[in-house]
CSV table of C-alpha atoms and ligand atoms in Angstrom, one decimal:
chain,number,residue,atom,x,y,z
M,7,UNK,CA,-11.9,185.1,86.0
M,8,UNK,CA,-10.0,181.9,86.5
M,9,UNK,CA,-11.9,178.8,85.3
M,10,UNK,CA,-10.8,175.3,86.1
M,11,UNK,CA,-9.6,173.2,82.8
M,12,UNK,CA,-7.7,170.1,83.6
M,13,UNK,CA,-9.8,168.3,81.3
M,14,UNK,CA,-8.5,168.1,77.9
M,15,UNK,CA,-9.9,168.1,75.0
M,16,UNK,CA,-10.5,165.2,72.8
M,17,UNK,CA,-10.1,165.5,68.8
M,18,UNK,CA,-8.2,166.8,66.1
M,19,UNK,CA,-7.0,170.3,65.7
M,20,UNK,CA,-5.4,171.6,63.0
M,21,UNK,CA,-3.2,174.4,62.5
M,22,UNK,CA,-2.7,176.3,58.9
M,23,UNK,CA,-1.0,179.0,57.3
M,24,UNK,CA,2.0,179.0,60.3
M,25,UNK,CA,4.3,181.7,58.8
M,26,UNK,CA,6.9,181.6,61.1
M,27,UNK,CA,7.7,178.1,63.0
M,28,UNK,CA,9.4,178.6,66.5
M,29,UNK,CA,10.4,174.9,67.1
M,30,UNK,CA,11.9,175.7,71.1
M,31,UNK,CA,14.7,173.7,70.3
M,32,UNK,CA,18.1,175.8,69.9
M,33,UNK,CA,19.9,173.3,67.6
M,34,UNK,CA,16.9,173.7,65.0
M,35,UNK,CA,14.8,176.8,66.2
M,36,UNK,CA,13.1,177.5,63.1
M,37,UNK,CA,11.1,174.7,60.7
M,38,UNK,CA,10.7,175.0,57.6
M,39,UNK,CA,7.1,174.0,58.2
M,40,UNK,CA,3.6,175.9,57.6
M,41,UNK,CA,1.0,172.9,59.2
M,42,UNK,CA,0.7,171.8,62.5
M,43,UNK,CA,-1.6,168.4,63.7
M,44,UNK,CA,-2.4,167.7,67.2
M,45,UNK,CA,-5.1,164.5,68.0
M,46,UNK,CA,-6.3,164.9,71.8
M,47,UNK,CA,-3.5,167.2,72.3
M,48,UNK,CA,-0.8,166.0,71.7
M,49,UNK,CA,1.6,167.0,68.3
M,50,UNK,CA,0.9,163.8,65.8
M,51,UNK,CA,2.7,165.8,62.4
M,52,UNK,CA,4.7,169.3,61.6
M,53,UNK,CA,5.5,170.1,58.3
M,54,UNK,CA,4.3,171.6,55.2
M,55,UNK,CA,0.6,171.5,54.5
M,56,UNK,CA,0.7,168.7,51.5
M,57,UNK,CA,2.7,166.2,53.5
M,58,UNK,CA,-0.2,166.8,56.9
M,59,UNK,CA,-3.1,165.2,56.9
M,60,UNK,CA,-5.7,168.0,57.7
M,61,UNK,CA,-9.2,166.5,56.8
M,62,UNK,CA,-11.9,166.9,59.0
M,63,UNK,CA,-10.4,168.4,61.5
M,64,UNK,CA,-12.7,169.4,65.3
M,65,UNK,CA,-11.0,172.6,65.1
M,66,UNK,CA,-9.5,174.4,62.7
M,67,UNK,CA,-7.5,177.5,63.1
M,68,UNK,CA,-6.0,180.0,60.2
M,69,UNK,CA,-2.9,181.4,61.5
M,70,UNK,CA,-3.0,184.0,59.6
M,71,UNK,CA,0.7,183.6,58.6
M,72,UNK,CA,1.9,184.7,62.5
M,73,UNK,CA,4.7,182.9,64.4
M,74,UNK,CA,3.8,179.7,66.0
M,75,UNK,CA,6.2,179.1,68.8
M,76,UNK,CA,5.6,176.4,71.7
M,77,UNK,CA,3.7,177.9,74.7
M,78,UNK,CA,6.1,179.9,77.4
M,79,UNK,CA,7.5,178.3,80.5
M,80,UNK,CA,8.3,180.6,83.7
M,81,UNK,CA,11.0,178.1,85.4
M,82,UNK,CA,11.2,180.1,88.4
M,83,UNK,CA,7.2,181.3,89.9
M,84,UNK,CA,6.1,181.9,94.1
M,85,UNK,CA,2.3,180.7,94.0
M,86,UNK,CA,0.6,180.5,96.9
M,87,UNK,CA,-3.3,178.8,96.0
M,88,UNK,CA,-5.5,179.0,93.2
M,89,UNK,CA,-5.1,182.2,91.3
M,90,UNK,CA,-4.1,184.6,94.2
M,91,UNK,CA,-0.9,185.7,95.7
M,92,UNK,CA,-0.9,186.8,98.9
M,93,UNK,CA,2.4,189.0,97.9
M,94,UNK,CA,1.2,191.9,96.4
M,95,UNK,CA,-2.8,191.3,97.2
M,96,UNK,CA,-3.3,189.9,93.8
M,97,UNK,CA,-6.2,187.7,92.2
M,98,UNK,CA,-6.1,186.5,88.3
M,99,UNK,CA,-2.1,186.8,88.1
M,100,UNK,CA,-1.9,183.4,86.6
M,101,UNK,CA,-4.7,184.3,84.0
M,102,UNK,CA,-3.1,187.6,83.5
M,103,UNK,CA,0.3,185.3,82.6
M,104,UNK,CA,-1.7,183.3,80.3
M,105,UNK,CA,-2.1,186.6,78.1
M,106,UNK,CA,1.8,186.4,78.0
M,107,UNK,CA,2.3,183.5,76.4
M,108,UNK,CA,3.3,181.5,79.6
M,109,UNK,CA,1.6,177.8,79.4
M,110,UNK,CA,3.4,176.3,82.3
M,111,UNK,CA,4.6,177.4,85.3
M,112,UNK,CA,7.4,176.0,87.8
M,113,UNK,CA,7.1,176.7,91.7
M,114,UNK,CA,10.5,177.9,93.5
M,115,UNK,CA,8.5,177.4,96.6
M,116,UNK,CA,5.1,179.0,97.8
M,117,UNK,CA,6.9,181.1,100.3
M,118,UNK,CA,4.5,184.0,100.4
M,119,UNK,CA,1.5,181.8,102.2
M,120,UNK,CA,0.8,184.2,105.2
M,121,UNK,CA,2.5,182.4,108.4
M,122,UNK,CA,4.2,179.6,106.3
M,123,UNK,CA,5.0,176.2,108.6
M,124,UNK,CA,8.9,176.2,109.0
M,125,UNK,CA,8.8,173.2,111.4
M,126,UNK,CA,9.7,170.0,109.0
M,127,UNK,CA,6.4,168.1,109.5
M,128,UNK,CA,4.6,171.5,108.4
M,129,UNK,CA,6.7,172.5,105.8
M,130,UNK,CA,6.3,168.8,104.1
M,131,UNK,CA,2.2,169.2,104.6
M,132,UNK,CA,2.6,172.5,102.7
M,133,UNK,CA,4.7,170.9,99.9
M,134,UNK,CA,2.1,168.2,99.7
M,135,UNK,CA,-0.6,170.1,99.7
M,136,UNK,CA,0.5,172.5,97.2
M,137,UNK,CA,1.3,169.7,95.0
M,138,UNK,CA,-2.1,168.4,95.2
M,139,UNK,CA,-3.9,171.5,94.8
M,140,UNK,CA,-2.2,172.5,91.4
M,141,UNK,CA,-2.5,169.1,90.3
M,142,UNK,CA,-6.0,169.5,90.5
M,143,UNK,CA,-6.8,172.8,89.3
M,144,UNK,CA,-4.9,174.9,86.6
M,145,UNK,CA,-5.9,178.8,87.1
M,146,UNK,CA,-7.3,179.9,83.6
M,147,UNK,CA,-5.7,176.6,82.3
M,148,UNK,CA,-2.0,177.3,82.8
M,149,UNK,CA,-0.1,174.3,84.2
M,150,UNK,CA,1.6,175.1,87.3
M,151,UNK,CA,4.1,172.8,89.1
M,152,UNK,CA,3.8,173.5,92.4
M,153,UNK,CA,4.3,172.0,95.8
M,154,UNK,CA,7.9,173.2,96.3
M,155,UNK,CA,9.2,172.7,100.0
M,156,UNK,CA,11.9,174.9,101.3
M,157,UNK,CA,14.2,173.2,103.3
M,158,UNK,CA,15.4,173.3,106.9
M,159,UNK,CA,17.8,172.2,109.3
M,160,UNK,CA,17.2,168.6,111.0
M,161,UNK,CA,15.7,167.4,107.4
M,162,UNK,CA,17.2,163.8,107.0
M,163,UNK,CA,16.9,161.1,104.1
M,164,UNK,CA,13.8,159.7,105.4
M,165,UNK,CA,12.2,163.1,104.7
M,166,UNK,CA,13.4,163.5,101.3
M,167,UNK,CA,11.7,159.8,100.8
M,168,UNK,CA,8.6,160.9,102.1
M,169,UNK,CA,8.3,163.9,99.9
M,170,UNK,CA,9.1,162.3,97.0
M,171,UNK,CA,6.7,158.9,97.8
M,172,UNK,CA,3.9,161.5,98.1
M,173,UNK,CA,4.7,163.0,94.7
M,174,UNK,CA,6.5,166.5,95.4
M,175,UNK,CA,9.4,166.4,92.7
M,176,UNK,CA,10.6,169.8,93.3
M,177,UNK,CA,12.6,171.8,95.5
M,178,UNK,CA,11.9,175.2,96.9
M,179,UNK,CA,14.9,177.7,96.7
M,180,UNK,CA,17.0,176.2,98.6
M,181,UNK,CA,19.1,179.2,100.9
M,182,UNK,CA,15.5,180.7,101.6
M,183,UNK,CA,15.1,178.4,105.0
M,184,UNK,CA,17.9,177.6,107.2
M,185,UNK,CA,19.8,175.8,105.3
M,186,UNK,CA,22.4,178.0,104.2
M,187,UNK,CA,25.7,176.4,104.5
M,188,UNK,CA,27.4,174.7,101.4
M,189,UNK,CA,28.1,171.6,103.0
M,190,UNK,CA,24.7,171.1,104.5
M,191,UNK,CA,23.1,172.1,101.4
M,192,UNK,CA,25.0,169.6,99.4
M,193,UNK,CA,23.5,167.0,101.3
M,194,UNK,CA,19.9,167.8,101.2
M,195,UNK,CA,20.4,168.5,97.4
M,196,UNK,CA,21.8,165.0,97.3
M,197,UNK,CA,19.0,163.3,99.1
M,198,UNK,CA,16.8,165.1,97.2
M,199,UNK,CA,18.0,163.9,93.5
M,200,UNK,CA,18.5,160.2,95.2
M,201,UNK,CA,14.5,160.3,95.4
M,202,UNK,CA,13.9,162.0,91.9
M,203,UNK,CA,13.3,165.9,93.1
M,204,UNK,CA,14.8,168.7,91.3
M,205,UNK,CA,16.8,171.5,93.6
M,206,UNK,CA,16.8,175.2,92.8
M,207,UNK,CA,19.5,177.6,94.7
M,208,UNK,CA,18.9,181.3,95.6
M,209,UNK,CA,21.4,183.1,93.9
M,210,UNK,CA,22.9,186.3,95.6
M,211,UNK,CA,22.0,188.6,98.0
M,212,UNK,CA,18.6,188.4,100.1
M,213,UNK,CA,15.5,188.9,98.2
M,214,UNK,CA,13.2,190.4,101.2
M,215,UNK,CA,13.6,190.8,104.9
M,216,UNK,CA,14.5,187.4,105.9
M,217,UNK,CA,16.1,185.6,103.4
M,218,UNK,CA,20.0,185.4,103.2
M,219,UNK,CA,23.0,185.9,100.9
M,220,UNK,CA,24.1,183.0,99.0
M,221,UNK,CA,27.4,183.1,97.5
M,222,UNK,CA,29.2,181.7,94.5
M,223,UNK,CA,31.2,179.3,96.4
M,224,UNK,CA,27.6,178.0,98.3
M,225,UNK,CA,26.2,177.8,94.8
M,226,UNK,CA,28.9,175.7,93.7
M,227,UNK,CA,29.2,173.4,96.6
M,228,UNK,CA,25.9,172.6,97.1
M,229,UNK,CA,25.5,171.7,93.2
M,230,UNK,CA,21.4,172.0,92.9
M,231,UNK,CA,20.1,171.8,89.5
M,232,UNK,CA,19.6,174.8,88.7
M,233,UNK,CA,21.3,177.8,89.9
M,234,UNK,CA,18.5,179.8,90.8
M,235,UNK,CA,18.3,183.5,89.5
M,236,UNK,CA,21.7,183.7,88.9
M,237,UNK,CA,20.9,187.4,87.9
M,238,UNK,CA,20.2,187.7,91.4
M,239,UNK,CA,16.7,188.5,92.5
M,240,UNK,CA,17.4,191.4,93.0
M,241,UNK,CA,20.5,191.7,93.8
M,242,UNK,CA,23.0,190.2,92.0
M,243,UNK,CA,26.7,188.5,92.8
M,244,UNK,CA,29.6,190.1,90.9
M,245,UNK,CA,29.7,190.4,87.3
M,246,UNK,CA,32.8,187.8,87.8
M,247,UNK,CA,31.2,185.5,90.1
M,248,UNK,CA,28.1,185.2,87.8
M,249,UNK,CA,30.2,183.9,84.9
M,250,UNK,CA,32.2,181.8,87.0
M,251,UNK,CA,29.0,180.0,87.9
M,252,UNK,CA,28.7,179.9,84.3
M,253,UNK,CA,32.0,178.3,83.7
M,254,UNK,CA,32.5,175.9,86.6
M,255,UNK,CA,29.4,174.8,87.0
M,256,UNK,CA,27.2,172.2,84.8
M,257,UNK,CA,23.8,172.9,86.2
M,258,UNK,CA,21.4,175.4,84.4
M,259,UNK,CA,21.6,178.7,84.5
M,260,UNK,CA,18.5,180.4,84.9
M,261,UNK,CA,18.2,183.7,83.9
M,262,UNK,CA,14.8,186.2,85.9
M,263,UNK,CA,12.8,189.1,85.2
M,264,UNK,CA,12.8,190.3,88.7
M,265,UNK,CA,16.8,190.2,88.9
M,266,UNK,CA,19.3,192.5,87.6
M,267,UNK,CA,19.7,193.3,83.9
M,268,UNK,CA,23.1,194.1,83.7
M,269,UNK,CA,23.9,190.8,85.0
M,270,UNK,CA,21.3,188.8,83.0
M,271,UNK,CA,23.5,189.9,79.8
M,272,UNK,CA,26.8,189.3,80.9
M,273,UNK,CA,25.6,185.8,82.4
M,274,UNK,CA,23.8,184.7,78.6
M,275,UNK,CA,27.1,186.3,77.2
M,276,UNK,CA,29.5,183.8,79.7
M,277,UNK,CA,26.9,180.8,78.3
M,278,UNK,CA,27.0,181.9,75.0
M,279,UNK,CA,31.1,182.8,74.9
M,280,UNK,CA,31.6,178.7,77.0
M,281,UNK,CA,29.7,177.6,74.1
M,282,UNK,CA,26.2,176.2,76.6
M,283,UNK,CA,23.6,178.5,75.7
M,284,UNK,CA,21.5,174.9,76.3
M,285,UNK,CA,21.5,175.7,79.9
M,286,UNK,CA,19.9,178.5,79.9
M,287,UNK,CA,16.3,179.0,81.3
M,288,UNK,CA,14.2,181.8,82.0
M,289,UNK,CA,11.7,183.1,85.1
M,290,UNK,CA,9.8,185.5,86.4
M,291,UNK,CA,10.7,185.0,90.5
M,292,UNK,CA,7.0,186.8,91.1
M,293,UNK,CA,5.1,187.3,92.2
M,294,UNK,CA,7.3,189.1,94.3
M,295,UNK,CA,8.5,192.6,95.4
M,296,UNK,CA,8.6,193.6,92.3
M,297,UNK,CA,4.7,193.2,91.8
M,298,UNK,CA,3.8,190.3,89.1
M,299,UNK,CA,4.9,190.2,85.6
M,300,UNK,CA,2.2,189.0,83.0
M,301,UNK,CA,5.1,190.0,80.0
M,302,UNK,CA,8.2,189.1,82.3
M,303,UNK,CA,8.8,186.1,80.0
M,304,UNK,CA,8.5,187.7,76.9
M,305,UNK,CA,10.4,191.2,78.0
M,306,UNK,CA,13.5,188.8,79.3
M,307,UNK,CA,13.6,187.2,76.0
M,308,UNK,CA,13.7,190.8,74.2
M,309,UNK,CA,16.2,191.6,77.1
M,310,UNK,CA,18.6,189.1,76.1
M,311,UNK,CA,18.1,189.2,72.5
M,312,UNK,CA,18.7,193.0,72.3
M,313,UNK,CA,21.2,193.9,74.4
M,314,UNK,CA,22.5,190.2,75.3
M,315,UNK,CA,22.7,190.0,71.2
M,316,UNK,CA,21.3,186.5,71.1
M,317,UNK,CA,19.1,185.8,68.0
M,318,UNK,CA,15.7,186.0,68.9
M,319,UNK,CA,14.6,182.8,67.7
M,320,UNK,CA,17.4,181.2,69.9
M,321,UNK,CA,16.7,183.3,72.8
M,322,UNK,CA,12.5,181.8,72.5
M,323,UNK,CA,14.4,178.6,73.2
M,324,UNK,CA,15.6,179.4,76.5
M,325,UNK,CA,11.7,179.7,77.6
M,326,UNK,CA,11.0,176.9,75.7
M,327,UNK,CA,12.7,173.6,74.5
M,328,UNK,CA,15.6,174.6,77.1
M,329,UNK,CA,13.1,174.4,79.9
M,330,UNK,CA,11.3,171.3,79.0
M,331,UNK,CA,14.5,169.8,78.8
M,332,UNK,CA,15.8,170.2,81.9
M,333,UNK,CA,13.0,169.7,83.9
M,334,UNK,CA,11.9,166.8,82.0
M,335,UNK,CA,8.5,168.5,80.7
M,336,UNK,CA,6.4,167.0,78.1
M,337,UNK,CA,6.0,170.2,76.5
M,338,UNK,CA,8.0,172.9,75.3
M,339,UNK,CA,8.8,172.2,71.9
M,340,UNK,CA,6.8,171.8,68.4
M,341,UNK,CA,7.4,168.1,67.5
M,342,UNK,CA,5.4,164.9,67.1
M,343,UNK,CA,4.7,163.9,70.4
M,344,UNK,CA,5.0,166.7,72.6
M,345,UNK,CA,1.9,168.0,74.2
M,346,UNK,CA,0.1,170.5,72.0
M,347,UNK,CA,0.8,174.1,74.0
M,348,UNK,CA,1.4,177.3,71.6
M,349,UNK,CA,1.6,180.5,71.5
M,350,UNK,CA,0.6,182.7,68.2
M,351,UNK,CA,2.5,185.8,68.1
M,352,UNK,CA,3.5,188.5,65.5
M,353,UNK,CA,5.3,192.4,65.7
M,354,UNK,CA,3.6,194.7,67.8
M,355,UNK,CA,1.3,197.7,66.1
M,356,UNK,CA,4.3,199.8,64.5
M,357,UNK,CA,7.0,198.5,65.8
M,358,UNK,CA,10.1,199.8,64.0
M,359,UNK,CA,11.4,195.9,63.2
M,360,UNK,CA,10.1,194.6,59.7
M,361,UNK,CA,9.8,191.0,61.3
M,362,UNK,CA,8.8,189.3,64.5
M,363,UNK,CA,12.8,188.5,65.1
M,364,UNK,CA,13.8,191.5,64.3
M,365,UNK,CA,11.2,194.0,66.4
M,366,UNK,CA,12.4,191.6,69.4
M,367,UNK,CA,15.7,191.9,68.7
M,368,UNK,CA,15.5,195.4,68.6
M,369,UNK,CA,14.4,195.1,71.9
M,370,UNK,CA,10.2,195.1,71.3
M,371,UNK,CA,8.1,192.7,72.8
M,372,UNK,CA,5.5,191.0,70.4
M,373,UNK,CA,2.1,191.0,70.6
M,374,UNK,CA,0.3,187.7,71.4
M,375,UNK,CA,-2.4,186.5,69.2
M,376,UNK,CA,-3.6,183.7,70.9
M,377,UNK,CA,-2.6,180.9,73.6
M,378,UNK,CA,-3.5,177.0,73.2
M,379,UNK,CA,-2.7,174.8,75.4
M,380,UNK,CA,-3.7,171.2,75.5
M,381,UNK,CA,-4.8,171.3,71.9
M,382,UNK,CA,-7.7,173.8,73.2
M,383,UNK,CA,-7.5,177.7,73.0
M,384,UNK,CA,-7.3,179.3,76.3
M,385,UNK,CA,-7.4,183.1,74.6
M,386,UNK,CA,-7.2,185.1,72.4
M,387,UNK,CA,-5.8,188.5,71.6
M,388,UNK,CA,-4.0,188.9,74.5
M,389,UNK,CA,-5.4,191.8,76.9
M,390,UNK,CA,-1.8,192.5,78.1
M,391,UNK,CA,0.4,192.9,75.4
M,392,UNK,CA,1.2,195.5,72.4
M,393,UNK,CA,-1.4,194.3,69.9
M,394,UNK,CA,-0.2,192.1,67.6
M,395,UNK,CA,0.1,193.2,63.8
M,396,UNK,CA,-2.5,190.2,62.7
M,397,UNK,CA,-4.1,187.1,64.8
M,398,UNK,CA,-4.7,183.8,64.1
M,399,UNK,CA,-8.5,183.0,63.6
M,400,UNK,CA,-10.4,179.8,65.1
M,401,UNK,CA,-12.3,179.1,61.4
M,402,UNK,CA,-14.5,176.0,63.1
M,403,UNK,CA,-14.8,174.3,66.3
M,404,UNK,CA,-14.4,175.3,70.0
Z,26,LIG,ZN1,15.4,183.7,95.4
């Protein structure tokens, strides 16, 4: 069940016998590097075991010479409180994520709370309160950014201000309140990057009862940050809308799970063909109607690797460094300084690829061996995917 771990941990951990290192960033996505060093939990050295200096470390763990790749981040989630979703009558989904690989997870807006306040004043107490309640409590020790209002007509500046003073920095999809116009959407995503909060657009055609169609030319007029499932969720835009959006616009294209698959390889094709593959991020957008996706992460990224034809190793990136780029993360990628969250993994049990890259890029997922995040391991073999071929083992401490 979901335990409470904001805390973290204090010490030294030490990583050996990587045999595969993931870096998350695209330019460089593999290091030639074995040895990984985190004090308190953060990254202090990466590199090869002779130049790291591994003595007496709190906790020491044999990787077993699996992948280590920087722990999964689901850029597009719809939490509600705690560990439970109100959607599909769920508890433990965020723990059930955790055996994914996902460390950290970013709110689109916690639509799904059972008579959610659409009047402005209620809508900015949700956003608040959201905010605050993730802040304080990280279900099975995943980091969720939450508090993700969704905007509504009559919202002026002084709003935005508000929000932001009280420490919301994201937006909820915008297109799933009132606002639906371009025009008036530009605006509110103006204010809201004035005062230091990130926008998300729905993308396409409505999701459930009650949301709306947003179009290309709304995408591209009210210029959010991130164009929002732009594999629609589920339904998508036309094939050449999508990689208009791709080509016109500069914000980052985020690529979900719960959207459509055709669409998902032709938009990573348009990035990859306009040469900006670094604006592309990856979601879930569950829990939804689609039910909740513990492997969603890790299935896009064999989605786009095997039939989009993106290396694998780049395609990790898109869920990693990509991510933590864009929304300004402190994690996301393995380098000195970066907050210590990893994920082991290795080829599934008999899958027909020889190597991790090349079972995903034949279109397997891979098992996970173990999730850390903070600098302390949050679990083990993972319960929800194909086992993995070997695990890492934790030879002393926690
Ligand atoms: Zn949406």
């Amino acid at each position: 069940m979901a335990v409470d771990t904001t805390a973290s941990p204090k010490g030294r951990l030490v990583i050996r016998n990587i045999g595969l290192l993931l870096s998350g960033d695209l330019a460089r996505p593999i290091l030639d590097a074995d040895t990984v060093v985190a004090v308190d939990g953060v990254i202090r050295q990466v590199g090869k075991a002779k130049d790291c200096d591994t003595a007496q470390p709190d906790t020491l763990i044999d990787a077993k010479g699996v992948a280590l790749a920087p722990g999964l981040i689901d850029s597009h989630v719809h939490p509600v409180f705690g560990d439970w979703t109100p959607r599909q009558s769920q508890i433990g989904w965020i723990d059930s994520t955790l055996n994914g690989g996902v460390t950290t997870m970013i709110s689109a807006g916690e639509v799904h709370l059972p008579g959610r306040p659409k009047d402005i004043v209620g809508l900015k107490a949700l956003a608040i309160t959201a905010q605050r309640a993730f802040h304080n409590f990280r279900p099975a020790g995943v980091k969720v950014l939450a508090g993700a209002p969704v905007i509504e007509k009559g919202m002026t500046e002084t709003d935005f201000a508000e929000l932001a003073a009280a420490g919301v920095t994201l937006l909820g999809e915008v297109g799933l309140g009132s606002v639906k116009a371009g025009a008036e959407a530009q605006q509110m995503v103006a204010w809201a990057r004035k005062h230091g909060i990130q926008s998300t657009i729905h993308t396409g055609g409505p999701s459930i009862p009650g949301s709306g169609l947003i179009d290309k030319d709304v995408v591209l007029e009210a210029d959010a940050d991130v164009i929002g499932h732009i594999n629609g969720g589920h339904t998508a835009l036309p094939e050449a809308h999508v990689c208009e959006l791709c080509e016109r616009s500069r914000r980052a294209i985020e690529i979900v799970h719960n959207g459509n698959e055709k669409i998902a390889v032709a938009a990573v094709q348009a990035a990859r063909d306009g040469k900006c593959l670094h604006r592309v991020i990856l979601g879930t957008d569950g829990p939804a109607g689609s039910g909740v996706q513990p492997l969603g992460i890790l299935r896009v990224i064999a989605l786009l690797s095997s039939l989009g034809g993106i290396p694998a190793e780049q395609a990790l990136c898109f869920a990693t460094g990509n991510t933590a780029r864009i929304r300004k993360l402190d994690c996301g990628l393995i380098e000195p300084g970066r907050v210590a969250d990893f994920v082991f993994l290795d080829c599934a049990q008999h899958t027909a690829g020889r190597t991790l890259l090349e079972s995903v890029a034949l279109g397997d997922i891979p098992g996970v061996g173990m999730v850390v995040i903070d600098g302390a391991v949050r679990c083990g073999r993972s319960r929800n995917t194909p086992p993995a071929t070997e695990i890492p083992v934790v030879v002393h401490g926690q």
